[in-house]
Every structure is written in C-alpha cells, then in structure tokens.
Short mmCIF file of C-alpha atoms in Angstrom, two decimals:
data_model
loop_
_atom_site.label_atom_id
_atom_site.label_comp_id
_atom_site.label_asym_id
_atom_site.label_seq_id
_atom_site.Cartn_x
_atom_site.Cartn_y
_atom_site.Cartn_z
CA MET A 1 0.00 0.00 0.00
CA ASN A 2 2.85 2.40 0.81
CA SER A 3 4.43 1.69 -2.56
CA ILE A 4 1.15 2.43 -4.30
CA ILE A 5 0.80 5.73 -2.43
CA ARG A 6 4.39 6.76 -3.20
CA ASN A 7 3.94 5.94 -6.90
CA ILE A 8 0.40 7.26 -7.25
CA VAL A 9 1.34 9.71 -10.02
CA PRO A 10 3.00 7.23 -12.45
CA LEU A 11 0.44 4.51 -11.68
CA GLY A 12 -2.45 6.93 -12.07
CA SER A 13 -0.98 8.34 -15.30
CA LEU A 14 -0.52 4.81 -16.69
CA LEU A 15 -4.06 3.81 -15.74
CA VAL A 16 -5.66 6.92 -17.25
CA SER A 17 -3.54 6.51 -20.42
CA VAL A 18 -4.72 2.94 -20.89
CA LEU A 19 -8.31 4.01 -20.23
CA ALA A 20 -8.01 6.88 -22.71
CA LEU A 21 -6.72 4.51 -25.42
CA ALA A 22 -9.57 2.10 -24.76
CA LEU A 23 -12.20 4.84 -24.86
CA ALA A 24 -10.65 6.22 -28.07
CA VAL A 25 -11.08 2.81 -29.70
CA TRP A 26 -14.56 2.11 -28.31
CA ILE A 27 -16.18 5.54 -28.23
CA SER A 28 -14.33 8.48 -29.79
CA PRO A 29 -10.75 9.48 -30.76
CA TRP A 30 -11.27 12.71 -28.76
CA TRP A 31 -10.38 10.74 -25.61
CA LEU A 32 -6.77 10.77 -26.85
CA ILE A 33 -6.56 14.40 -25.67
CA LEU A 34 -6.07 13.02 -22.16
CA LEU A 35 -2.72 11.65 -23.31
CA LEU A 36 -1.45 15.24 -23.62
CA VAL A 37 -1.54 15.34 -19.81
CA THR A 38 -0.90 11.76 -18.77
CA VAL A 39 2.03 10.92 -21.07
CA PRO A 40 4.20 13.89 -19.89
CA LEU A 41 3.33 13.04 -16.27
CA LEU A 42 4.32 9.44 -16.87
CA ALA A 43 7.58 10.49 -18.56
CA PHE A 44 8.49 12.84 -15.71
CA SER A 45 7.66 10.16 -13.17
CA LEU A 46 9.82 7.54 -14.89
CA TYR A 47 12.70 10.02 -15.05
CA ASP A 48 12.25 10.85 -11.36
CA TYR A 49 12.17 7.18 -10.40
CA PHE A 50 15.49 6.35 -12.06
CA GLN A 51 17.46 9.57 -11.46
CA LYS A 52 19.93 9.60 -8.55
CA ASP A 53 20.35 13.28 -7.64
CA TRP A 54 17.19 13.93 -5.59
CA THR A 55 16.04 11.58 -2.85
CA ILE A 56 12.46 12.79 -2.53
CA THR A 57 11.66 12.61 -6.26
CA ARG A 58 13.24 9.15 -6.42
CA ASN A 59 10.91 7.95 -3.68
CA TYR A 60 7.86 9.95 -4.78
CA PRO A 61 8.16 10.19 -8.58
CA GLY A 62 5.99 12.89 -10.03
CA ALA A 63 4.29 13.77 -6.75
CA ALA A 64 7.43 15.33 -5.25
CA ARG A 65 7.38 17.98 -7.97
CA ILE A 66 4.25 19.40 -6.34
CA ARG A 67 6.46 20.13 -3.33
CA TRP A 68 8.90 21.98 -5.57
CA LEU A 69 6.06 24.04 -6.97
CA ALA A 70 4.80 24.89 -3.48
CA TYR A 71 8.35 25.75 -2.43
CA ASP A 72 8.72 28.15 -5.38
CA LEU A 73 5.35 29.77 -4.69
CA ARG A 74 5.88 29.99 -0.91
CA PRO A 75 7.39 33.52 -0.79
CA PHE A 76 4.57 34.94 -2.89
CA LEU A 77 1.76 33.12 -1.10
CA ARG A 78 3.21 34.15 2.26
CA ALA A 79 3.63 37.81 1.25
CA TYR A 80 0.17 38.18 -0.25
CA ILE A 81 -1.98 35.84 1.83
CA VAL A 82 -0.35 34.71 5.10
CA GLU A 83 1.60 37.68 6.47
CA GLY A 84 0.01 40.30 8.67
CA ASP A 85 0.47 43.98 7.85
CA LEU A 86 3.31 44.33 10.37
CA GLU A 87 5.00 40.94 10.01
CA GLY A 88 6.84 40.95 6.67
CA LYS A 89 10.62 41.10 6.40
CA PRO A 90 12.71 43.00 5.62
CA TYR A 91 9.87 45.51 5.10
CA PRO A 92 6.32 44.73 6.25
CA TYR A 93 3.29 45.35 4.06
CA GLU A 94 2.50 48.49 6.07
CA ALA A 95 5.85 50.07 5.12
CA ARG A 96 5.65 49.09 1.45
CA ASN A 97 2.07 50.26 1.22
CA LEU A 98 2.91 53.61 2.84
CA VAL A 99 5.68 54.31 0.33
CA HIS A 100 3.57 53.19 -2.62
CA ALA A 101 0.62 55.32 -1.51
CA ARG A 102 2.73 58.44 -1.07
CA ALA A 103 4.59 57.89 -4.34
CA ARG A 104 1.33 57.51 -6.29
CA GLY A 105 -0.39 60.44 -4.63
CA GLN A 106 -2.94 58.23 -2.88
CA THR A 107 -4.18 58.77 0.67
CA ASP A 108 -1.66 57.77 3.34
CA THR A 109 -3.95 58.26 6.32
CA HIS A 110 -4.78 55.32 8.60
CA PRO A 111 -8.28 54.68 10.00
CA PHE A 112 -9.45 53.35 13.36
CA GLY A 113 -6.24 53.75 15.35
CA THR A 114 -2.86 52.08 15.48
CA GLU A 115 -2.47 48.36 14.87
CA ARG A 116 0.75 48.22 16.87
CA ASP A 117 0.96 46.70 20.33
CA VAL A 118 1.53 49.84 22.40
CA GLU A 119 2.35 47.69 25.45
CA GLY A 120 4.85 45.58 23.54
CA ALA A 121 8.56 45.75 24.32
CA GLU A 122 9.41 47.21 20.90
CA TYR A 123 6.92 50.08 20.87
CA GLN A 124 8.32 53.60 20.35
CA TRP A 125 6.84 57.08 20.37
CA VAL A 126 7.64 60.79 20.24
CA ASN A 127 7.02 62.99 23.27
CA HIS A 128 4.83 65.79 21.95
CA SER A 129 4.21 69.25 23.38
CA ILE A 130 1.02 70.90 24.63
CA ALA A 131 2.24 73.95 22.73
CA PRO A 132 2.88 72.70 19.17
CA ALA A 133 4.80 74.87 16.70
CA GLU A 134 2.70 76.77 14.17
CA HIS A 135 5.16 76.95 11.29
CA PRO A 136 7.57 73.98 11.14
CA GLU A 137 10.05 73.85 8.29
CA LYS A 138 8.32 71.98 5.43
CA SER A 139 11.45 71.15 3.44
CA PRO A 140 14.33 71.28 5.94
CA ARG A 141 17.89 71.37 4.68
CA VAL A 142 21.35 71.25 6.21
CA THR A 143 24.52 72.94 5.00
CA VAL A 144 27.38 70.48 4.44
CA GLY A 145 30.91 71.84 4.29
CA ASN A 146 33.35 73.02 6.96
CA ASP A 147 35.91 75.83 6.68
CA GLN A 148 38.21 73.57 4.62
CA CYS A 149 35.52 73.29 1.93
CA ALA A 150 35.22 75.92 -0.82
CA LYS A 151 31.81 74.86 -2.14
CA PRO A 152 29.38 73.90 0.65
CA TYR A 153 26.22 72.05 -0.33
CA SER A 154 22.71 72.48 1.04
CA ALA A 155 21.34 68.95 1.45
CA SER A 156 17.80 67.79 2.08
CA VAL A 157 17.27 65.80 5.27
CA LEU A 158 16.18 62.82 3.11
CA ASN A 159 18.16 61.62 0.10
CA ILE A 160 18.74 58.57 -2.09
CA SER A 161 21.33 56.25 -0.60
CA ALA A 162 24.12 54.55 -2.54
CA MET A 163 22.91 52.16 -5.27
CA SER A 164 25.14 51.36 -8.23
CA PHE A 165 24.31 51.23 -11.91
CA GLY A 166 24.65 47.51 -12.53
CA ALA A 167 22.92 46.63 -9.29
CA LEU A 168 20.07 48.85 -10.51
CA SER A 169 18.86 48.97 -14.08
CA ALA A 170 19.47 51.94 -16.35
CA ASN A 171 15.78 52.86 -16.21
CA ALA A 172 15.76 52.74 -12.41
CA VAL A 173 18.82 55.01 -12.17
CA GLU A 174 17.19 57.44 -14.60
CA ALA A 175 13.93 57.44 -12.64
CA LEU A 176 15.70 58.09 -9.34
CA ASN A 177 17.75 60.92 -10.80
CA LEU A 178 14.65 62.51 -12.28
CA GLY A 179 13.00 62.26 -8.86
CA ALA A 180 16.04 63.86 -7.22
CA LYS A 181 15.94 66.70 -9.73
CA GLN A 182 12.23 67.37 -9.26
CA GLY A 183 12.28 66.91 -5.49
CA GLY A 184 15.45 68.85 -4.69
CA PHE A 185 17.42 66.07 -2.98
CA TYR A 186 20.60 64.23 -3.85
CA HIS A 187 21.23 60.89 -5.53
CA ASP A 188 24.22 58.81 -4.37
CA THR A 189 25.81 56.87 -7.24
CA GLY A 190 26.95 53.90 -5.19
CA GLU A 191 30.42 52.53 -5.88
CA GLY A 192 29.56 51.44 -9.44
CA GLY A 193 30.56 54.77 -11.00
CA PHE A 194 28.97 57.97 -12.30
CA SER A 195 27.07 56.60 -15.29
CA ARG A 196 25.39 58.48 -18.11
CA TYR A 197 22.06 57.51 -16.55
CA HIS A 198 22.97 59.42 -13.41
CA GLN A 199 23.56 62.41 -15.67
CA SER A 200 20.37 62.06 -17.71
CA HIS A 201 18.15 64.48 -15.76
CA GLY A 202 20.61 66.68 -13.89
CA GLY A 203 19.67 65.68 -10.34
CA ASP A 204 22.22 66.46 -7.63
CA ILE A 205 24.86 63.74 -7.35
CA VAL A 206 27.03 62.43 -4.54
CA TRP A 207 29.74 60.38 -6.22
CA GLU A 208 30.81 57.43 -4.11
CA LEU A 209 34.23 55.81 -4.51
CA GLY A 210 34.69 52.34 -3.10
CA SER A 211 37.79 50.18 -2.97
CA GLY A 212 37.54 49.53 -6.72
CA TYR A 213 37.66 53.28 -7.56
CA PHE A 214 35.21 52.62 -10.39
CA GLY A 215 35.10 55.46 -12.88
CA ALA A 216 38.34 56.90 -11.47
CA ARG A 217 40.88 54.09 -11.82
CA ASP A 218 43.80 53.12 -14.01
CA ASP A 219 44.25 49.74 -15.69
CA ALA A 220 45.82 48.30 -12.52
CA GLY A 221 42.87 49.31 -10.36
CA ASN A 222 44.61 52.23 -8.66
CA PHE A 223 43.01 55.62 -8.03
CA ASP A 224 43.43 57.89 -11.07
CA PRO A 225 43.40 61.56 -9.96
CA GLU A 226 42.92 62.93 -13.49
CA LEU A 227 39.86 60.77 -14.21
CA PHE A 228 38.46 61.64 -10.80
CA ALA A 229 38.98 65.39 -11.27
CA GLU A 230 37.35 65.26 -14.71
CA GLN A 231 34.15 63.75 -13.31
CA ALA A 232 34.09 65.32 -9.83
CA SER A 233 34.42 68.84 -11.21
CA ARG A 234 31.10 68.55 -13.07
CA ASP A 235 28.47 70.94 -11.75
CA GLN A 236 26.04 68.08 -11.17
CA VAL A 237 28.41 66.42 -8.66
CA LYS A 238 27.80 68.22 -5.37
CA MET A 239 29.83 66.03 -3.00
CA THR A 240 32.13 62.99 -3.09
CA GLU A 241 32.25 60.08 -0.68
CA ILE A 242 34.76 57.39 0.30
CA LYS A 243 33.05 54.08 0.94
CA LEU A 244 34.82 52.04 3.60
CA SER A 245 32.06 49.48 4.08
CA GLN A 246 28.32 49.02 3.68
CA GLY A 247 25.85 47.64 6.15
CA ALA A 248 24.64 44.63 4.22
CA LYS A 249 28.11 43.16 3.67
CA PRO A 250 30.74 45.00 5.71
CA GLY A 251 34.33 44.08 4.96
CA HIS A 252 33.29 41.86 2.06
CA GLY A 253 34.15 43.66 -1.15
CA GLY A 254 32.44 42.01 -4.06
CA LEU A 255 32.68 40.44 -7.49
CA LEU A 256 30.57 41.35 -10.50
CA PRO A 257 30.81 38.23 -12.70
CA ALA A 258 31.95 38.58 -16.29
CA ALA A 259 28.48 37.78 -17.64
CA LYS A 260 27.12 40.96 -16.03
CA VAL A 261 29.99 43.24 -17.10
CA THR A 262 28.38 44.63 -20.24
CA GLU A 263 30.07 47.14 -22.52
CA GLU A 264 28.02 49.89 -20.90
CA ILE A 265 28.90 48.92 -17.32
CA ALA A 266 32.55 48.45 -18.30
CA GLU A 267 32.68 51.96 -19.76
CA THR A 268 31.13 53.45 -16.62
CA ARG A 269 33.46 51.58 -14.27
CA LYS A 270 36.58 51.86 -16.47
CA VAL A 271 37.14 48.10 -16.42
CA PRO A 272 37.46 45.51 -19.22
CA ALA A 273 34.14 44.30 -20.59
CA HIS A 274 33.07 40.66 -20.18
CA GLN A 275 35.63 40.00 -17.44
CA ASP A 276 35.13 39.53 -13.71
CA CYS A 277 35.05 42.93 -11.99
CA LEU A 278 36.54 42.79 -8.51
CA SER A 279 35.80 45.24 -5.73
CA PRO A 280 38.52 44.46 -3.15
CA ARG A 281 37.86 44.19 0.58
CA GLY A 282 40.05 47.19 1.37
CA HIS A 283 41.48 50.35 -0.20
CA LYS A 284 44.83 50.68 -1.97
CA ALA A 285 45.02 54.49 -1.71
CA PHE A 286 45.47 54.45 2.08
CA SER A 287 46.13 51.97 4.87
CA THR A 288 45.86 54.09 8.04
CA PRO A 289 43.29 56.55 9.42
CA ALA A 290 45.70 59.47 8.95
CA GLN A 291 46.37 58.48 5.34
CA MET A 292 42.62 58.28 4.79
CA MET A 293 42.25 61.89 5.96
CA GLU A 294 44.99 62.93 3.53
CA PHE A 295 43.22 61.05 0.72
CA ALA A 296 39.95 62.79 1.61
CA ALA A 297 41.69 66.17 1.45
CA ARG A 298 43.12 65.23 -1.95
CA MET A 299 39.65 64.29 -3.24
CA ARG A 300 38.28 67.61 -1.98
CA ASP A 301 41.00 69.54 -3.78
CA LEU A 302 40.61 67.56 -7.02
CA SER A 303 36.85 68.18 -7.01
CA GLY A 304 37.35 71.93 -6.80
CA GLY A 305 36.72 72.25 -3.07
CA LYS A 306 33.44 70.32 -2.87
CA PRO A 307 32.48 68.54 0.37
CA VAL A 308 34.01 65.11 0.87
CA GLY A 309 32.88 62.46 3.32
CA ILE A 310 33.28 58.85 4.36
CA LYS A 311 30.67 56.10 4.58
CA LEU A 312 31.01 53.08 6.83
CA CYS A 313 29.15 50.46 8.79
CA ILE A 314 30.47 50.66 12.35
CA GLY A 315 32.30 47.54 13.47
CA GLN A 316 35.09 47.53 16.04
CA PRO A 317 34.62 50.70 18.13
CA HIS A 318 38.31 51.59 18.38
CA GLU A 319 38.41 52.01 14.58
CA ALA A 320 35.71 54.68 14.65
CA PHE A 321 37.65 56.48 17.38
CA ALA A 322 40.85 56.09 15.35
CA VAL A 323 39.22 57.96 12.47
CA VAL A 324 38.39 60.81 14.85
CA LYS A 325 41.92 60.81 16.28
CA ALA A 326 43.25 61.01 12.73
CA MET A 327 41.18 64.16 12.20
CA GLN A 328 42.72 65.67 15.32
CA LYS A 329 46.26 64.66 14.38
CA THR A 330 46.21 65.78 10.74
CA GLY A 331 43.95 68.78 11.16
CA ILE A 332 42.00 67.48 8.15
CA TYR A 333 38.27 67.20 8.71
CA PRO A 334 35.97 65.43 6.25
CA ASP A 335 32.80 67.38 5.74
CA PHE A 336 30.53 64.47 6.68
CA VAL A 337 30.37 60.87 7.86
CA VAL A 338 27.58 58.52 6.75
CA VAL A 339 26.83 55.64 9.11
CA ASP A 340 25.31 52.67 7.29
CA GLY A 341 23.33 50.28 9.45
CA ALA A 342 23.89 46.53 9.31
CA GLU A 343 20.22 46.19 8.33
CA GLY A 344 21.00 47.90 5.01
CA GLY A 345 20.11 46.13 1.79
CA THR A 346 22.04 44.83 -1.19
CA GLY A 347 21.39 42.88 -4.35
CA ALA A 348 23.22 39.90 -2.90
CA ALA A 349 25.29 39.12 0.18
CA PRO A 350 26.22 36.04 2.21
CA LEU A 351 23.43 35.40 4.71
CA GLU A 352 25.85 35.32 7.63
CA LEU A 353 27.14 38.82 6.83
CA SER A 354 23.65 40.25 6.35
CA ASP A 355 22.41 38.72 9.59
CA HIS A 356 25.34 38.89 11.97
CA VAL A 357 28.16 41.26 10.92
CA GLY A 358 28.20 44.99 11.63
CA MET A 359 26.30 47.25 14.02
CA PRO A 360 22.63 48.03 13.46
CA LEU A 361 22.02 51.66 12.56
CA ILE A 362 20.92 52.96 15.97
CA ASP A 363 23.91 51.48 17.77
CA GLY A 364 26.37 52.61 15.12
CA LEU A 365 24.85 56.08 14.93
CA VAL A 366 25.09 56.55 18.70
CA LEU A 367 28.72 55.42 18.74
CA MET A 368 29.76 57.68 15.83
CA ARG A 369 27.83 60.61 17.33
CA ASN A 370 29.68 60.09 20.61
CA ALA A 371 33.04 59.83 18.83
CA LEU A 372 32.51 63.14 17.02
CA VAL A 373 30.92 65.00 19.93
CA GLY A 374 33.19 63.54 22.59
CA ALA A 375 36.29 64.49 20.58
CA GLY A 376 34.99 68.01 19.98
CA VAL A 377 34.82 67.81 16.17
CA LYS A 378 31.08 67.56 15.57
CA ASP A 379 30.93 71.27 14.66
CA LYS A 380 33.22 70.50 11.70
CA VAL A 381 31.84 67.13 10.58
CA ARG A 382 28.21 66.48 9.70
CA LEU A 383 26.68 63.09 10.48
CA ALA A 384 24.24 61.17 8.27
CA ALA A 385 22.28 57.95 8.85
CA SER A 386 21.52 55.30 6.25
CA GLY A 387 19.49 52.19 6.92
CA LYS A 388 15.84 51.16 6.56
CA VAL A 389 14.39 54.68 6.68
CA TYR A 390 10.98 55.03 5.03
CA SER A 391 8.79 57.23 7.24
CA GLY A 392 8.70 60.56 9.01
CA TYR A 393 9.14 58.79 12.34
CA GLY A 394 12.28 57.00 11.13
CA LEU A 395 13.71 60.34 10.11
CA ALA A 396 12.77 61.93 13.44
CA GLN A 397 14.37 59.13 15.45
CA ASN A 398 17.70 59.29 13.60
CA LEU A 399 17.80 63.09 13.72
CA ALA A 400 17.06 63.06 17.45
CA ILE A 401 19.97 60.69 18.05
CA GLY A 402 22.37 63.04 16.29
CA ALA A 403 22.14 62.61 12.51
CA ASP A 404 21.97 65.78 10.42
CA TRP A 405 20.20 63.98 7.57
CA CYS A 406 19.16 60.50 6.43
CA ASN A 407 19.64 58.44 3.28
CA ALA A 408 17.26 55.73 2.07
CA ALA A 409 17.75 53.11 -0.64
CA ARG A 410 14.99 50.50 -0.58
CA ALA A 411 12.29 53.05 0.24
CA PHE A 412 13.13 54.93 -2.95
CA MET A 413 13.17 51.61 -4.82
CA PHE A 414 9.60 51.04 -3.58
CA SER A 415 8.66 54.52 -4.77
CA ILE A 416 9.64 53.66 -8.36
CA GLY A 417 7.86 50.31 -8.43
CA CYS A 418 9.81 47.71 -6.41
CA ILE A 419 7.48 45.14 -4.79
CA GLN A 420 10.09 43.32 -2.64
CA ALA A 421 10.04 40.23 -4.85
CA GLN A 422 13.62 39.62 -3.67
CA ARG A 423 14.87 38.54 -7.10
CA CYS A 424 17.63 41.20 -7.15
CA HIS A 425 20.45 38.64 -7.27
CA LEU A 426 18.90 36.60 -10.08
CA GLY A 427 18.43 39.30 -12.71
CA THR A 428 14.72 38.47 -12.92
CA CYS A 429 13.28 41.47 -11.07
CA PRO A 430 9.60 41.61 -12.15
CA THR A 431 9.46 45.41 -11.99
CA GLY A 432 12.66 46.18 -13.93
CA VAL A 433 14.35 47.90 -10.98
CA THR A 434 17.28 45.51 -10.39
CA THR A 435 17.81 43.76 -13.70
CA GLN A 436 19.92 44.33 -16.80
CA ASP A 437 17.36 42.49 -18.94
CA LYS A 438 16.10 45.12 -21.38
CA ARG A 439 12.78 43.33 -21.80
CA ARG A 440 12.13 43.55 -18.07
CA GLN A 441 13.44 47.09 -17.83
CA ARG A 442 10.84 48.35 -20.31
CA GLY A 443 8.18 47.98 -17.62
CA LEU A 444 9.81 50.83 -15.69
CA VAL A 445 9.20 54.17 -17.41
CA PRO A 446 11.47 56.85 -15.86
CA GLU A 447 9.16 59.71 -16.83
CA VAL A 448 6.36 58.05 -14.83
CA GLN A 449 8.30 56.65 -11.88
CA GLY A 450 10.66 59.62 -11.37
CA PRO A 451 7.90 62.00 -10.24
CA ARG A 452 6.69 59.28 -7.87
CA ALA A 453 10.07 59.26 -6.12
CA ALA A 454 9.82 63.04 -5.75
CA ARG A 455 6.26 62.76 -4.42
CA PHE A 456 7.27 60.14 -1.85
CA HIS A 457 10.08 62.42 -0.68
CA ALA A 458 7.79 65.44 -0.33
CA LYS A 459 5.04 63.56 1.51
CA THR A 460 7.54 61.99 3.92
CA LEU A 461 9.00 65.40 4.75
CA GLU A 462 5.46 66.66 5.36
CA ALA A 463 5.01 63.82 7.87
CA LEU A 464 8.31 64.75 9.51
CA ALA A 465 7.17 68.38 9.74
CA ASP A 466 3.99 67.25 11.52
CA ILE A 467 6.08 65.31 14.06
CA VAL A 468 8.46 68.22 14.58
CA ALA A 469 5.55 70.64 15.07
CA ALA A 470 3.87 68.25 17.51
CA ALA A 471 7.07 68.27 19.57
CA GLY A 472 6.85 72.07 19.75
CA LEU A 473 9.81 72.62 17.41
CA GLU A 474 10.36 74.50 14.15
CA HIS A 475 13.20 72.47 12.58
CA PRO A 476 14.08 68.75 12.91
CA SER A 477 17.63 69.66 13.94
CA ALA A 478 16.13 70.69 17.30
CA LEU A 479 15.03 67.11 18.05
CA GLN A 480 16.92 65.57 20.97
CA PRO A 481 17.20 62.04 22.40
CA HIS A 482 14.72 62.84 25.17
CA HIS A 483 12.02 63.38 22.55
CA ILE A 484 12.07 59.67 21.58
CA VAL A 485 10.78 57.00 23.98
CA HIS A 486 11.30 53.23 23.72
CA ARG A 487 9.29 50.74 25.72
CA THR A 488 11.79 48.29 27.18
CA ALA A 489 9.29 46.14 29.07
CA VAL A 490 5.55 46.00 29.65
CA ARG A 491 5.79 48.33 32.65
CA GLU A 492 8.86 50.31 31.65
CA ALA A 493 9.54 52.96 28.99
CA ARG A 494 12.66 55.10 28.76
CA THR A 495 13.85 57.98 26.61
CA ILE A 496 16.75 57.12 24.31
CA ASP A 497 19.23 59.14 26.35
CA LYS A 498 18.46 56.79 29.29
CA ILE A 499 19.07 53.71 27.15
CA TYR A 500 22.22 54.71 25.28
CA PRO A 501 25.13 56.86 26.52
CA PHE A 502 25.28 60.37 25.00
CA LEU A 503 28.63 62.02 25.67
CA PRO A 504 29.07 65.74 26.35
CA ALA A 505 31.38 67.74 24.08
CA ASN A 506 35.15 67.19 24.48
CA ILE A 507 34.80 64.56 27.21
CA LEU A 508 37.06 62.15 25.29
CA ASN A 509 39.78 64.79 25.25
CA ASP A 510 39.35 65.92 28.86
CA ASP A 511 38.31 62.83 30.82
CA PRO A 512 37.92 59.70 28.68
CA GLY A 513 38.20 57.45 31.73
CA SER A 514 34.80 58.63 32.95
CA THR A 515 33.07 57.30 29.82
CA ASP A 516 31.91 53.86 28.71
CA TYR A 517 34.38 54.12 25.83
CA ALA A 518 37.60 54.56 27.85
CA ASP A 519 39.34 51.40 26.64
CA TRP A 520 38.19 51.83 23.04
CA TRP A 521 39.48 55.42 23.02
CA GLU A 522 42.79 54.31 24.50
CA ALA A 523 43.10 51.59 21.86
CA ALA A 524 42.44 54.01 18.97
CA ASP A 525 45.49 54.99 16.91
CA ALA A 526 45.54 57.68 14.23
CA ASP A 527 48.34 55.80 12.45
CA SER A 528 46.80 52.34 12.40
CA PHE A 529 43.43 50.64 12.25
CA LYS A 530 44.82 48.03 14.65
CA PRO A 531 44.37 48.62 18.40
CA ARG A 532 47.21 50.45 20.13
CA ILE A 533 46.86 48.32 23.27
CA ASP A 534 46.07 44.71 24.08
CA LEU A 535 42.28 44.95 24.08
CA ASP A 536 41.82 41.37 25.30
CA ALA A 537 43.82 42.04 28.45
CA LYS A 538 42.25 45.47 28.92
CA ARG A 539 38.68 44.24 28.57
CA THR A 540 39.35 41.25 30.85
CA SER A 541 40.82 43.56 33.49
CA LEU A 542 37.84 45.93 33.30
CA HIS A 543 35.41 43.01 33.59
CA HIS A 544 37.26 41.70 36.65
CA LYS A 545 37.20 45.11 38.32
CA ALA A 546 33.46 45.42 37.65
CA GLU A 547 32.87 42.00 39.26
CA LEU A 548 34.89 42.99 42.35
CA LYS A 549 32.94 46.24 42.61
CA GLU A 550 29.62 44.36 42.50
CA ALA A 551 30.86 41.90 45.10
#
C-alpha cells in the first residue's frame, strides 16, 4: 500500500492513459486528448524514479514535484496571503504600502487607530508638546561643508542612498535621478561609478568611490586623480564620498561576474568588458586613518573644493575612534560621515554577513555621534544615517539621536515600483528595478516613476514636519534624544538618552576614563586601524574590576 501511495502519479498516469486509449477505440478518438496530460506526467515520473540526484523525487516520482512548486510559490503566497500587515521582512506590508501610496499620490492616512501593540517591548513614540509649533520647516535642509571646503552644499534631510548602476537597471537610475531633480534632494551613485544615466536628468549627485575606484581608476585598479577630477568637477556632482564598508556586507568587497559586465557597465566603471570585476575588501590608496584623511583632502581639492565624506558600517569601536583621532592629528576634517546600518540592503550578500556582521544603525549612529561630539569635532563634521528609513518617524528618530540627515535606498526603490520580490540577485526582477534584462526594464518608465520618487520624498518630509511641530519645534535639527521614547518592558519605557550613553562635548579629550568608551578610546590609533593596546587584556581587566565592585 505504501508503494502504491508513493507511486500514485506514475500509476495513475498509466491507468488513465490505458483508459483513454480504450475509450478512443470504443467511443471516440477525442479521448486521446487526455494523453497530452498523462504521457508527460508518466515520462516525468519515470525520469524521477530512475534519477539519482534527488532523494524525494526518487521515492515519490511525479508527486514530489508538487512540493517543488509549493516551495517556489511559498514567498509569494506568504507575502500576499499569510503575512500580517506588520510581520513581513525585511519591510512589512504596512511600510511598502505607505511608500507606494505616497509615491502615487494616494491617501496615506490610517483609519481606526494604530495596529501596533503599544504595550509591547518594541513600541516607540515621540514625546509631543502641549504647545505645538505653528510653522515647522516643510522642506528642511542642512549645509554640508566646513571651513576647509570651498563649495558647501545644502542637502535635504532625506536623500537617495548609494545604489550602483549595474545593481540597478538603467531605467531605475534614470527614474531616481529625475525624482532627485524634481524633489530637490541628492542621488548617491553607489560605488559602481557615475554613469550616463545618473547624468540624464541633472539631479544632484554624490559620487561614491569604493575600494575599486570605479570610474576613477587606471588599468591596474589604482586611483586615477585625473579621471576623478574630470568627473568630480562637473556641476552636477555636489559632493564625493569614500566608501569604507556598507551595512549589508561590511568588509566583504564584491565580485561582478563577467556575464554581467556589459560594454556599458565596463565603460562606466573603467574596467574591461566581459571580465570579472573585482571590488577588493580594502582600499589601496590608504592603509591608516591618517592616510585616509589625507586622501579625503586630496579628493576635496581635485573636485574643486566640494564637500568630501566617508561612509562606513560601524564595526570595532576603536576604529571609529581612530578615524576621529586622525582628524585631530592631521587637522583634516571630512565634511561628513555617513553611518550605514547593518540592516541595510544589497542585491546579494552572504546570509551570515547580512544577519550577523556589523552594528545596526541605531547602535552605530550613537557610537559615531559620541566619537565626534566627545572628541569636539562635531561642529566641523556632519553626520548622516543610512538604513531602513521610510517614514517621518524613522527620520525623526535618527535626527534626534544626532544625525543631520538620512539616506534611504529600498524606500526609494519602492517609490519607483519595487514590490520586494527579492529577485535582485537573479536578474529576474519583475518590476525592472534591479535587472539588466532590457525586456524587463521596459516595464519601468522613468518619466512616470521619477515623479513618484519626488512625491514620496515630499510627503515623507510633510510627515516629519507634523512630528516636529507636535514636539513644539520649528526644525528637525532641534530634536533631541529625550524626545524619543522606547518601551523596554511592559511596565517600563525610557527615553533614548536613558538607554544609550550620549557624551558631552570634548569629554574624550578631557576625561575619557569617565566614559563607557575609555578602553576603546585608549586603543584608537591615528596611524593604524589596529588597536594600540592589548584589548583582550584590557577588557578582561575591566570586567574583573566590575565583578569585584559588585561583590
């Protein structure tokens, strides 16, 4: 009986085939139509029975393929039927729907009250004021550029985060740049180079250089100052950025396989076409924090005095402090630092890196804020946050912690049509956003989707203005950690400044031993990314002292 059950598909197909032949002889030849179904099923089943690669199809010929079909359909059935509005990952339906509604000009209001568990341990809120502000800034901006910068830039508090041409389709890059132009915000190129699609509509550009120096490299993969100056001096390029790492795959580098290195991508990146394109783990142009500051100064000079910054996912704390010490030692101050959260997205990354390497945005943002403020350089260096920002509340939270502005990648992808199908790494994106297949790209019309990106940006800033006004403030830069409350348990809620340490200005210079970062600050070295002291021994000693104190 078990054998019959396991072989029900081939046995059933054989039985129906014989019956169809008999009925065709006795009644009508039209019964042969059944063979169009049963013969292929029988053939598949016989193949499954004798093949040796797959155990389940060998034991359940034919029938096991239904499991494969269910497995393939599972992500779609779960997303559209099973998941609740707040359950989906990495972005729930509520988030995707909010972006889509704002981008398309549809209502973004919510009826009948919140669906969130306000007594749950992850609930957050903004402390509002009885005396709300009457005229909050509707389109707040921040000036980027210290006294070493000749051409400061006025940036929106929400911009498009780094996404490369190659990871995104040509049509997607065009749509985003059109949105940036219409909405008055900037568009980060990602490390894939400053392509002609970034230039198509004249939107403000932040040109990012990663370890591959794409678009500004010689044949050996070294930084080419002449190529860089030629591109960076364009009026459309407002700032340049050194990418040290990104949240989704920190310290990983990357490889664009030869099959994806088209003539167009090769021309943009200045690499050979149809050959593997390597983005190394680390930079060749510098190897120490101090050298990195010197390289940043060189980029600023080559660009004609435009702001230059660095982008990184925070990892080992002493390295972030080493960057700050390098600023103090060299007297060179980058105009901004972008902190990328470990929850950031990418077309493809090893699961272990996405899930378990790098600090989440809030933790990394707090640490970098404390490094800049505690060392007394925050007045010279702006701070930006990048990672899973899609709403006015997300903006408010990051700005309250210490960011001057925020960047978003996937939210802007949603605004131009992305549906989170998660096919980015396969080249089969159904909306044409993350594919180089021209037939799929045609579904994305830049002239239609670009204005949607601009509309999403405007509506999100309106929501931020409402939050800022409710807090009794005029500009989001006035938000402070005490304005944001996190519930930490059913009966306990604390403002962020009671959850995370927020250092006063210059404390790391004057009295680092009084801070939670004493050992990390001591380990930081302006001339090396390696710790200056034996951190293992130091941390063990501190832990032992803490135990004795408790005892």
